[in-house]
């Protein structure tokens, strides 16, 4: 399924909305918590069990992005967006069947496994295409799209809650909500499939438009895995995500515990509002900080994420419980760094490895997200449980966790400082023609992949 090459005069500003339609849809994953209470009541699940579909979905996101990245590069963005549409929507439809019949394993299979594949393929589907259209502002371009993943929950959360209120929180009501999700997201994601275009080769562009062929040093996905730069960036992303997701996953109980022993404790409503603010900061950081990286450079912006993040965690640990505005402000900044780190990493990869297979390289790097998605919540929850068992309460539940997060960010900071340009021995001598645009036979595609 080759994507249509943009006609002469096609505006590159039509490509970000195509990417955004995919990311706003799959960003629903961050709103899974809306379904947890009704599922627990309807199917008799524990909190751990009701989290399984989301956890498996994040694991499959990283795995499908890693193993499918090269295929996405080979087949092009339209193919990738179509696969994401089919898998993500089918996951909801399988989940609807599971809720209607009371079979929780179908929800895990549908939302977690099948839908998780759609998450991973959809997440990386527009990356290389956006970078080719915006070689002058890759951070801004990828930030626009990846902003949608962070902001998808702002749409999905109230929408899902309203449907559950209208349809009911029993099995049939949950099933109907899943069904509507699957159908509506299929239509919305179809807009991206129809709208996406790849840029014309420079030789075919009479107006001298943006280049479609890679320029400068290029590194294949296979060769990138052999470079220290890839693994240093893997550490950088993993440390930054671990620190952010540690707050995001336990935001409501954390702010409640921090001020439980004060004269003005945090109410349930205020804690929910705090979570919404964090989601907004996550979304804003994806476009704001990634756009700033086009001006000050990728390495410098990660110095901000990791260095300033370490200091902010220290501030929370020392005086966070003495002032609600200070605690909220610090948490918002940390979550903006969390979102910015996701949006900036594709441009960082482009700077180091070129545009040839940047989508495939990005997919492999997202295994750092899967690791952090387990590591961050595990650190915060396990330590809080141990501290509570030892008789501690309030802010004391999180002191050790904050120290660990500071150490992890310091490790990421050092890894970022060690990043250097890729050695010329890893560069490709010649970049094979892109098969999706040139119609290369299978043999040439295989030779290009092994380069």
Short mmCIF file of C-alpha atoms in Angstrom, two decimals:
data_model
loop_
_atom_site.label_atom_id
_atom_site.label_comp_id
_atom_site.label_asym_id
_atom_site.label_seq_id
_atom_site.Cartn_x
_atom_site.Cartn_y
_atom_site.Cartn_z
CA UNK A 1 0.00 0.00 0.00
CA UNK A 2 2.11 2.87 -1.30
CA UNK A 3 1.21 6.33 -0.01
CA UNK A 4 0.44 8.84 -2.76
CA UNK A 5 3.26 11.22 -3.54
CA UNK A 6 2.25 14.81 -2.90
CA UNK A 7 1.29 16.76 -6.03
CA UNK A 8 3.08 19.95 -6.94
CA UNK A 9 2.08 22.72 -4.55
CA UNK A 10 0.87 20.36 -1.81
CA UNK A 11 1.12 22.10 1.56
CA UNK A 12 3.29 20.27 4.06
CA UNK A 13 1.07 21.67 6.80
CA UNK A 14 -1.59 19.10 5.84
CA UNK A 15 0.65 16.27 7.04
CA UNK A 16 0.69 17.10 10.80
CA UNK A 17 -3.15 16.89 11.00
CA UNK A 18 -2.95 13.44 9.41
CA UNK A 19 -0.49 12.36 12.09
CA UNK A 20 -2.52 14.08 14.79
CA UNK A 21 -5.65 12.13 13.88
CA UNK A 22 -3.78 8.91 14.68
CA UNK A 23 -2.13 10.11 17.88
CA UNK A 24 -5.25 11.75 19.32
CA UNK A 25 -7.00 8.41 18.88
CA UNK A 26 -4.39 6.08 20.34
CA UNK A 27 -3.82 8.59 23.15
CA UNK A 28 -7.02 7.17 24.62
CA UNK A 29 -4.73 4.68 26.37
CA UNK A 30 -4.02 7.28 29.06
CA UNK A 31 -7.75 7.35 29.88
CA UNK A 32 -7.99 3.63 30.67
CA UNK A 33 -8.48 4.41 34.36
CA UNK A 34 -12.04 5.58 33.55
CA UNK A 35 -12.98 1.96 32.80
CA UNK A 36 -11.27 0.41 35.83
CA UNK A 37 -13.97 0.96 38.52
CA UNK A 38 -16.95 -0.18 36.39
CA UNK A 39 -15.00 -3.23 35.17
CA UNK A 40 -14.10 -4.16 38.74
CA UNK A 41 -17.74 -3.89 39.81
CA UNK A 42 -19.22 -5.63 36.76
CA UNK A 43 -16.76 -8.52 36.52
CA UNK A 44 -15.60 -8.80 40.12
CA UNK A 45 -12.00 -7.84 39.40
CA UNK A 46 -9.28 -6.57 41.68
CA UNK A 47 -7.44 -3.33 40.97
CA UNK A 48 -4.42 -5.30 39.80
CA UNK A 49 -6.53 -7.35 37.40
CA UNK A 50 -8.32 -4.34 35.94
CA UNK A 51 -4.94 -2.77 35.13
CA UNK A 52 -3.84 -5.75 33.02
CA UNK A 53 -5.26 -4.53 29.67
CA UNK A 54 -3.45 -1.19 30.02
CA UNK A 55 -0.18 -2.76 31.17
CA UNK A 56 -0.18 -5.27 28.33
CA UNK A 57 -1.05 -2.48 25.89
CA UNK A 58 2.03 -0.46 26.91
CA UNK A 59 4.26 -3.54 26.69
CA UNK A 60 2.90 -4.34 23.23
CA UNK A 61 3.38 -0.69 22.23
CA UNK A 62 7.10 -0.99 22.82
CA UNK A 63 7.44 -4.45 21.31
CA UNK A 64 5.41 -3.75 18.18
CA UNK A 65 7.23 -0.45 17.62
CA UNK A 66 10.58 -2.21 18.00
CA UNK A 67 9.83 -5.21 15.79
CA UNK A 68 7.59 -3.39 13.32
CA UNK A 69 9.67 -0.25 12.88
CA UNK A 70 11.62 -1.50 9.88
CA UNK A 71 8.42 -2.76 8.24
CA UNK A 72 6.82 0.65 8.77
CA UNK A 73 9.78 2.29 7.04
CA UNK A 74 9.57 -0.19 4.17
CA UNK A 75 5.81 -0.05 3.59
CA UNK A 76 5.30 3.66 4.24
CA UNK A 77 3.01 5.74 6.49
CA UNK A 78 -0.31 4.89 4.83
CA UNK A 79 0.22 1.16 5.39
CA UNK A 80 1.28 1.79 8.99
CA UNK A 81 -1.70 4.02 9.73
CA UNK A 82 -4.05 1.44 8.24
CA UNK A 83 -2.58 -1.33 10.42
CA UNK A 84 -2.88 0.94 13.46
CA UNK A 85 -6.52 1.70 12.60
CA UNK A 86 -7.45 -1.97 12.16
CA UNK A 87 -5.67 -3.18 15.30
CA UNK A 88 -6.71 -0.35 17.62
CA UNK A 89 -10.37 -0.42 16.56
CA UNK A 90 -10.50 -4.23 16.54
CA UNK A 91 -9.13 -4.20 20.06
CA UNK A 92 -12.14 -2.19 21.21
CA UNK A 93 -14.54 -4.46 19.36
CA UNK A 94 -13.03 -7.57 20.98
CA UNK A 95 -13.22 -5.81 24.34
CA UNK A 96 -16.88 -5.03 23.71
CA UNK A 97 -17.51 -8.73 23.12
CA UNK A 98 -15.63 -9.60 26.29
CA UNK A 99 -17.61 -7.11 28.40
CA UNK A 100 -20.93 -8.28 26.94
CA UNK A 101 -20.18 -11.95 27.66
CA UNK A 102 -18.34 -11.42 30.95
CA UNK A 103 -15.09 -12.83 29.54
CA UNK A 104 -12.32 -10.63 30.92
CA UNK A 105 -9.64 -12.50 28.97
CA UNK A 106 -11.19 -11.14 25.77
CA UNK A 107 -10.74 -7.60 27.07
CA UNK A 108 -7.10 -8.31 27.90
CA UNK A 109 -6.59 -9.86 24.46
CA UNK A 110 -8.46 -7.13 22.62
CA UNK A 111 -7.42 -3.92 24.34
CA UNK A 112 -4.03 -5.15 25.57
CA UNK A 113 -2.62 -7.38 22.85
CA UNK A 114 -4.39 -6.45 19.61
CA UNK A 115 -4.97 -2.82 20.55
CA UNK A 116 -1.41 -2.57 21.89
CA UNK A 117 -0.05 -3.49 18.47
CA UNK A 118 -2.11 -0.64 17.06
CA UNK A 119 -0.64 1.68 19.70
CA UNK A 120 2.95 0.86 18.73
CA UNK A 121 2.54 0.93 14.96
CA UNK A 122 0.38 4.05 15.14
CA UNK A 123 2.81 5.84 17.43
CA UNK A 124 5.75 5.54 15.02
CA UNK A 125 3.75 5.68 11.77
CA UNK A 126 4.18 9.40 10.98
CA UNK A 127 7.66 10.03 12.41
CA UNK A 128 9.95 9.65 9.39
CA UNK A 129 7.39 11.25 7.05
CA UNK A 130 7.08 14.35 9.26
CA UNK A 131 10.86 14.68 9.53
CA UNK A 132 11.18 14.51 5.72
CA UNK A 133 8.56 17.22 5.31
CA UNK A 134 10.08 19.42 8.03
CA UNK A 135 13.88 18.97 7.89
CA UNK A 136 14.22 22.56 9.09
CA UNK A 137 11.98 22.07 12.17
CA UNK A 138 11.86 18.35 13.03
CA UNK A 139 11.30 18.95 16.75
CA UNK A 140 8.23 21.06 16.14
CA UNK A 141 6.82 18.65 13.54
CA UNK A 142 7.10 15.52 15.65
CA UNK A 143 5.99 17.51 18.70
CA UNK A 144 2.70 18.41 17.02
CA UNK A 145 1.89 14.76 16.36
CA UNK A 146 3.16 13.29 19.62
CA UNK A 147 1.33 16.06 21.48
CA UNK A 148 -1.81 14.25 20.38
CA UNK A 149 -0.85 11.12 22.29
CA UNK A 150 -0.44 13.12 25.47
CA UNK A 151 -3.66 15.06 24.87
CA UNK A 152 -5.81 12.15 23.72
CA UNK A 153 -6.86 11.44 27.29
CA UNK A 154 -8.20 14.98 27.72
CA UNK A 155 -10.78 14.10 25.08
CA UNK A 156 -11.27 10.43 25.84
CA UNK A 157 -11.61 10.69 29.63
CA UNK A 158 -14.73 12.92 29.84
CA UNK A 159 -16.17 11.32 26.69
CA UNK A 160 -15.79 7.80 28.12
CA UNK A 161 -17.16 8.87 31.50
CA UNK A 162 -20.21 10.42 29.85
CA UNK A 163 -20.89 7.26 27.85
CA UNK A 164 -20.64 5.06 30.93
CA UNK A 165 -23.03 7.39 32.71
CA UNK A 166 -25.48 7.23 29.80
CA UNK A 167 -25.15 3.51 28.98
CA UNK A 168 -24.66 2.25 32.53
CA UNK A 169 -21.70 0.73 34.33
CA UNK A 170 -22.78 -2.91 33.97
CA UNK A 171 -21.39 -5.33 31.40
CA UNK A 172 -23.75 -4.29 28.60
CA UNK A 173 -23.09 -0.58 29.20
CA UNK A 174 -19.32 -1.08 29.15
CA UNK A 175 -19.64 -3.20 26.01
CA UNK A 176 -21.63 -0.48 24.25
CA UNK A 177 -19.05 2.15 25.27
CA UNK A 178 -16.23 -0.03 23.88
CA UNK A 179 -18.21 -0.53 20.66
CA UNK A 180 -18.71 3.21 20.16
CA UNK A 181 -15.03 3.83 20.82
CA UNK A 182 -13.99 1.29 18.21
CA UNK A 183 -16.26 2.67 15.50
CA UNK A 184 -15.64 6.38 16.14
CA UNK A 185 -11.88 5.99 16.36
CA UNK A 186 -11.90 3.98 13.11
CA UNK A 187 -13.57 6.87 11.28
CA UNK A 188 -11.31 9.49 12.87
CA UNK A 189 -8.11 7.54 12.13
CA UNK A 190 -9.28 7.03 8.55
CA UNK A 191 -8.81 10.77 8.04
CA UNK A 192 -5.09 10.31 8.60
CA UNK A 193 -4.93 7.35 6.22
CA UNK A 194 -6.61 9.37 3.47
CA UNK A 195 -4.73 12.61 4.07
CA UNK A 196 -1.14 11.42 4.48
CA UNK A 197 1.30 12.16 1.63
CA UNK A 198 5.02 11.61 1.14
CA UNK A 199 7.12 14.45 -0.31
CA UNK A 200 8.15 14.43 -3.94
CA UNK A 201 11.76 13.63 -4.80
CA UNK A 202 13.78 16.83 -5.20
CA UNK A 203 14.43 16.04 -8.87
CA UNK A 204 10.68 15.94 -9.55
CA UNK A 205 9.87 19.12 -7.61
CA UNK A 206 9.99 22.08 -10.03
CA UNK A 207 9.68 24.63 -7.25
CA UNK A 208 12.61 23.25 -5.30
CA UNK A 209 10.42 22.06 -2.42
CA UNK A 210 11.44 20.12 0.64
CA UNK A 211 13.70 17.14 -0.09
CA UNK A 212 12.30 13.63 -0.04
CA UNK A 213 15.66 11.93 -0.38
CA UNK A 214 17.93 11.69 2.65
CA UNK A 215 20.69 14.27 2.89
CA UNK A 216 23.85 14.15 4.99
CA UNK A 217 25.23 11.09 6.83
CA UNK A 218 22.73 8.24 7.05
CA UNK A 219 22.71 5.18 9.32
CA UNK A 220 20.46 2.15 8.89
CA UNK A 221 18.43 0.76 11.77
CA UNK A 222 20.61 -2.32 11.95
CA UNK A 223 23.81 -0.33 12.12
CA UNK A 224 22.33 2.09 14.63
CA UNK A 225 21.97 -0.74 17.15
CA UNK A 226 25.76 -1.20 17.00
CA UNK A 227 26.51 2.37 17.99
CA UNK A 228 26.99 3.64 21.56
CA UNK A 229 24.82 6.65 20.66
CA UNK A 230 21.71 4.47 20.35
CA UNK A 231 22.18 2.90 23.76
CA UNK A 232 23.06 6.19 25.41
CA UNK A 233 19.79 7.66 24.08
CA UNK A 234 18.00 4.52 25.27
CA UNK A 235 19.24 5.27 28.78
CA UNK A 236 18.35 8.96 28.44
CA UNK A 237 14.75 8.20 27.39
CA UNK A 238 14.29 5.44 29.97
CA UNK A 239 15.50 7.61 32.85
CA UNK A 240 13.41 10.62 31.82
CA UNK A 241 10.25 8.55 31.36
CA UNK A 242 10.76 6.64 34.61
CA UNK A 243 10.94 9.90 36.55
CA UNK A 244 7.82 11.33 34.92
CA UNK A 245 5.63 8.27 34.95
CA UNK A 246 6.43 7.74 38.63
CA UNK A 247 4.42 10.89 39.41
CA UNK A 248 1.82 10.45 36.66
CA UNK A 249 0.78 6.94 37.69
CA UNK A 250 0.29 7.82 41.37
CA UNK A 251 -0.56 11.51 41.10
CA UNK A 252 -3.87 11.61 42.97
CA UNK A 253 -2.84 9.55 46.02
CA UNK A 254 0.57 11.28 46.12
CA UNK A 255 -0.79 14.81 46.46
CA UNK A 256 -3.37 13.54 48.96
CA UNK A 257 -0.68 11.89 51.10
CA UNK A 258 1.69 14.86 50.92
CA UNK A 259 -0.88 17.15 52.55
CA UNK A 260 -2.86 14.64 54.62
CA UNK A 261 -1.34 15.83 57.89
CA UNK A 262 -1.72 19.56 57.19
CA UNK A 263 -4.52 21.94 58.14
CA UNK A 264 -5.79 21.94 54.55
CA UNK A 265 -5.87 18.36 53.19
CA UNK A 266 -6.50 17.73 49.49
CA UNK A 267 -10.03 16.58 48.61
CA UNK A 268 -10.83 13.85 46.09
CA UNK A 269 -12.14 16.46 43.64
CA UNK A 270 -8.99 18.57 43.97
CA UNK A 271 -6.83 15.49 43.44
CA UNK A 272 -8.73 14.70 40.24
CA UNK A 273 -8.19 18.27 39.08
CA UNK A 274 -4.48 17.85 39.78
CA UNK A 275 -4.40 14.80 37.50
CA UNK A 276 -6.07 16.81 34.73
CA UNK A 277 -3.49 19.57 35.13
CA UNK A 278 -0.69 17.02 34.81
CA UNK A 279 -2.21 15.73 31.56
CA UNK A 280 -2.32 19.28 30.21
CA UNK A 281 1.33 19.83 31.19
CA UNK A 282 2.26 16.54 29.54
CA UNK A 283 0.59 17.67 26.31
CA UNK A 284 1.96 21.22 26.38
CA UNK A 285 5.49 19.98 27.02
CA UNK A 286 5.38 17.81 23.91
CA UNK A 287 4.92 20.74 21.56
CA UNK A 288 6.57 23.48 23.63
CA UNK A 289 9.84 21.84 24.64
CA UNK A 290 10.29 19.95 21.35
CA UNK A 291 9.86 23.20 19.40
CA UNK A 292 12.41 24.85 21.70
CA UNK A 293 14.86 22.07 20.83
CA UNK A 294 14.91 23.35 17.22
CA UNK A 295 16.34 26.61 18.59
CA UNK A 296 18.75 25.50 21.31
CA UNK A 297 19.58 21.97 20.16
CA UNK A 298 18.55 18.50 21.24
CA UNK A 299 21.43 17.90 23.65
CA UNK A 300 20.80 21.19 25.44
CA UNK A 301 17.08 20.54 25.83
CA UNK A 302 17.79 17.16 27.41
CA UNK A 303 20.18 18.90 29.78
CA UNK A 304 17.13 20.89 30.87
CA UNK A 305 14.90 17.81 31.17
CA UNK A 306 17.39 15.82 33.20
CA UNK A 307 19.35 18.48 35.08
CA UNK A 308 16.43 20.71 36.04
CA UNK A 309 14.33 17.62 36.69
CA UNK A 310 16.85 16.43 39.28
CA UNK A 311 16.72 19.80 41.06
CA UNK A 312 12.91 19.87 41.00
CA UNK A 313 12.68 16.42 42.56
CA UNK A 314 15.08 17.61 45.27
CA UNK A 315 12.83 20.62 45.86
CA UNK A 316 9.76 18.38 46.20
CA UNK A 317 11.58 16.11 48.65
CA UNK A 318 12.83 18.99 50.81
CA UNK A 319 9.95 21.48 50.92
CA UNK A 320 7.18 20.05 48.74
CA UNK A 321 4.88 19.28 51.65
CA UNK A 322 5.08 22.85 52.97
CA UNK A 323 3.31 24.50 50.03
CA UNK A 324 0.60 23.21 47.72
CA UNK A 325 1.31 25.73 44.94
CA UNK A 326 5.00 24.79 45.01
CA UNK A 327 4.23 21.06 44.89
CA UNK A 328 1.78 21.50 42.00
CA UNK A 329 4.15 23.75 40.06
CA UNK A 330 7.05 21.33 40.46
CA UNK A 331 4.90 18.38 39.37
CA UNK A 332 3.66 20.28 36.31
CA UNK A 333 7.20 21.11 35.21
CA UNK A 334 8.35 17.50 35.68
CA UNK A 335 5.41 16.25 33.59
CA UNK A 336 6.15 18.81 30.87
CA UNK A 337 9.69 17.39 30.75
CA UNK A 338 8.19 13.91 30.56
CA UNK A 339 6.09 14.83 27.53
CA UNK A 340 8.87 16.89 25.95
CA UNK A 341 11.25 13.95 26.17
CA UNK A 342 8.93 11.80 24.08
CA UNK A 343 8.45 14.47 21.42
CA UNK A 344 12.12 15.47 21.16
CA UNK A 345 13.65 12.02 20.84
CA UNK A 346 12.73 11.47 17.13
CA UNK A 347 14.48 14.72 16.18
CA UNK A 348 17.50 13.74 18.31
CA UNK A 349 17.64 10.44 16.41
CA UNK A 350 17.39 12.31 13.12
CA UNK A 351 20.31 14.54 14.10
CA UNK A 352 22.50 11.53 14.87
CA UNK A 353 21.39 8.88 12.38
CA UNK A 354 19.80 10.82 9.51
CA UNK A 355 16.34 10.35 8.05
CA UNK A 356 16.85 7.11 6.11
CA UNK A 357 15.36 4.71 8.70
CA UNK A 358 14.66 7.07 11.59
CA UNK A 359 11.19 5.58 12.12
CA UNK A 360 12.63 2.09 12.53
CA UNK A 361 15.32 3.36 14.90
CA UNK A 362 12.67 5.24 16.88
CA UNK A 363 10.62 2.07 17.16
CA UNK A 364 13.53 0.15 18.63
CA UNK A 365 14.25 2.95 21.08
CA UNK A 366 10.68 2.82 22.41
CA UNK A 367 11.56 -0.38 24.27
CA UNK A 368 12.95 2.13 26.80
CA UNK A 369 9.36 3.30 27.30
CA UNK A 370 8.15 -0.23 27.97
CA UNK A 371 10.93 -0.67 30.53
CA UNK A 372 10.18 2.67 32.20
CA UNK A 373 6.45 1.91 32.22
CA UNK A 374 7.16 -1.01 34.53
CA UNK A 375 10.08 0.52 36.44
CA UNK A 376 8.57 3.90 37.43
CA UNK A 377 5.30 2.68 39.00
CA UNK A 378 7.11 -0.27 40.58
CA UNK A 379 9.58 2.02 42.37
CA UNK A 380 6.96 4.42 43.70
CA UNK A 381 4.30 1.86 44.66
CA UNK A 382 6.59 -0.78 46.14
CA UNK A 383 8.50 1.70 48.30
CA UNK A 384 5.30 3.45 49.42
CA UNK A 385 3.82 0.08 50.47
CA UNK A 386 6.98 -0.80 52.40
CA UNK A 387 7.09 2.57 54.13
CA UNK A 388 3.42 2.30 55.08
CA UNK A 389 4.01 -1.17 56.51
CA UNK A 390 6.83 0.34 58.58
CA UNK A 391 4.38 2.80 60.12
CA UNK A 392 5.24 5.90 58.09
CA UNK A 393 2.64 8.14 56.48
CA UNK A 394 2.17 11.36 54.52
CA UNK A 395 5.13 12.71 52.55
CA UNK A 396 7.45 10.21 54.26
CA UNK A 397 5.98 7.50 52.02
CA UNK A 398 7.72 9.01 49.00
CA UNK A 399 11.06 10.34 50.30
CA UNK A 400 13.07 7.30 49.20
CA UNK A 401 11.32 7.19 45.82
CA UNK A 402 12.19 10.82 45.14
CA UNK A 403 15.85 10.17 45.95
CA UNK A 404 15.88 7.23 43.54
CA UNK A 405 14.27 9.36 40.80
CA UNK A 406 16.96 12.00 41.33
CA UNK A 407 19.65 9.35 40.94
CA UNK A 408 18.06 8.01 37.76
CA UNK A 409 17.84 11.48 36.23
CA UNK A 410 21.50 12.04 37.11
CA UNK A 411 22.37 8.83 35.25
CA UNK A 412 20.39 10.07 32.25
CA UNK A 413 22.18 13.43 32.41
CA UNK A 414 25.59 11.72 32.28
CA UNK A 415 24.45 9.51 29.37
CA UNK A 416 23.32 12.59 27.44
CA UNK A 417 26.69 14.27 28.03
CA UNK A 418 28.44 11.24 26.53
CA UNK A 419 26.50 11.45 23.23
CA UNK A 420 28.78 12.33 20.30
CA UNK A 421 28.27 12.32 16.51
CA UNK A 422 28.09 8.84 15.02
CA UNK A 423 31.44 7.59 13.73
CA UNK A 424 31.66 7.63 9.90
CA UNK A 425 32.29 3.87 9.87
CA UNK A 426 28.59 3.38 10.63
CA UNK A 427 27.41 5.65 7.80
CA UNK A 428 25.91 4.13 4.66
CA UNK A 429 28.04 4.58 1.53
CA UNK A 430 24.87 4.95 -0.52
CA UNK A 431 21.23 5.18 0.52
CA UNK A 432 18.98 2.71 -1.34
CA UNK A 433 15.93 4.13 -3.07
CA UNK A 434 12.85 4.06 -0.88
CA UNK A 435 10.80 1.08 -2.01
CA UNK A 436 7.43 2.55 -1.07
CA UNK A 437 7.99 5.45 -3.45
CA UNK A 438 10.11 3.80 -6.13
CA UNK A 439 8.30 0.51 -6.47
CA UNK A 440 11.41 -1.55 -5.83
CA UNK A 441 11.08 -5.32 -6.10
CA UNK A 442 11.32 -7.49 -3.01
CA UNK A 443 14.96 -8.38 -3.65
CA UNK A 444 16.01 -4.74 -3.62
CA UNK A 445 14.00 -4.12 -0.48
CA UNK A 446 15.83 -6.94 1.27
CA UNK A 447 19.21 -5.60 0.13
CA UNK A 448 18.27 -2.14 1.40
CA UNK A 449 17.27 -3.55 4.77
CA UNK A 450 20.53 -5.44 5.21
CA UNK A 451 22.67 -2.42 4.32
#
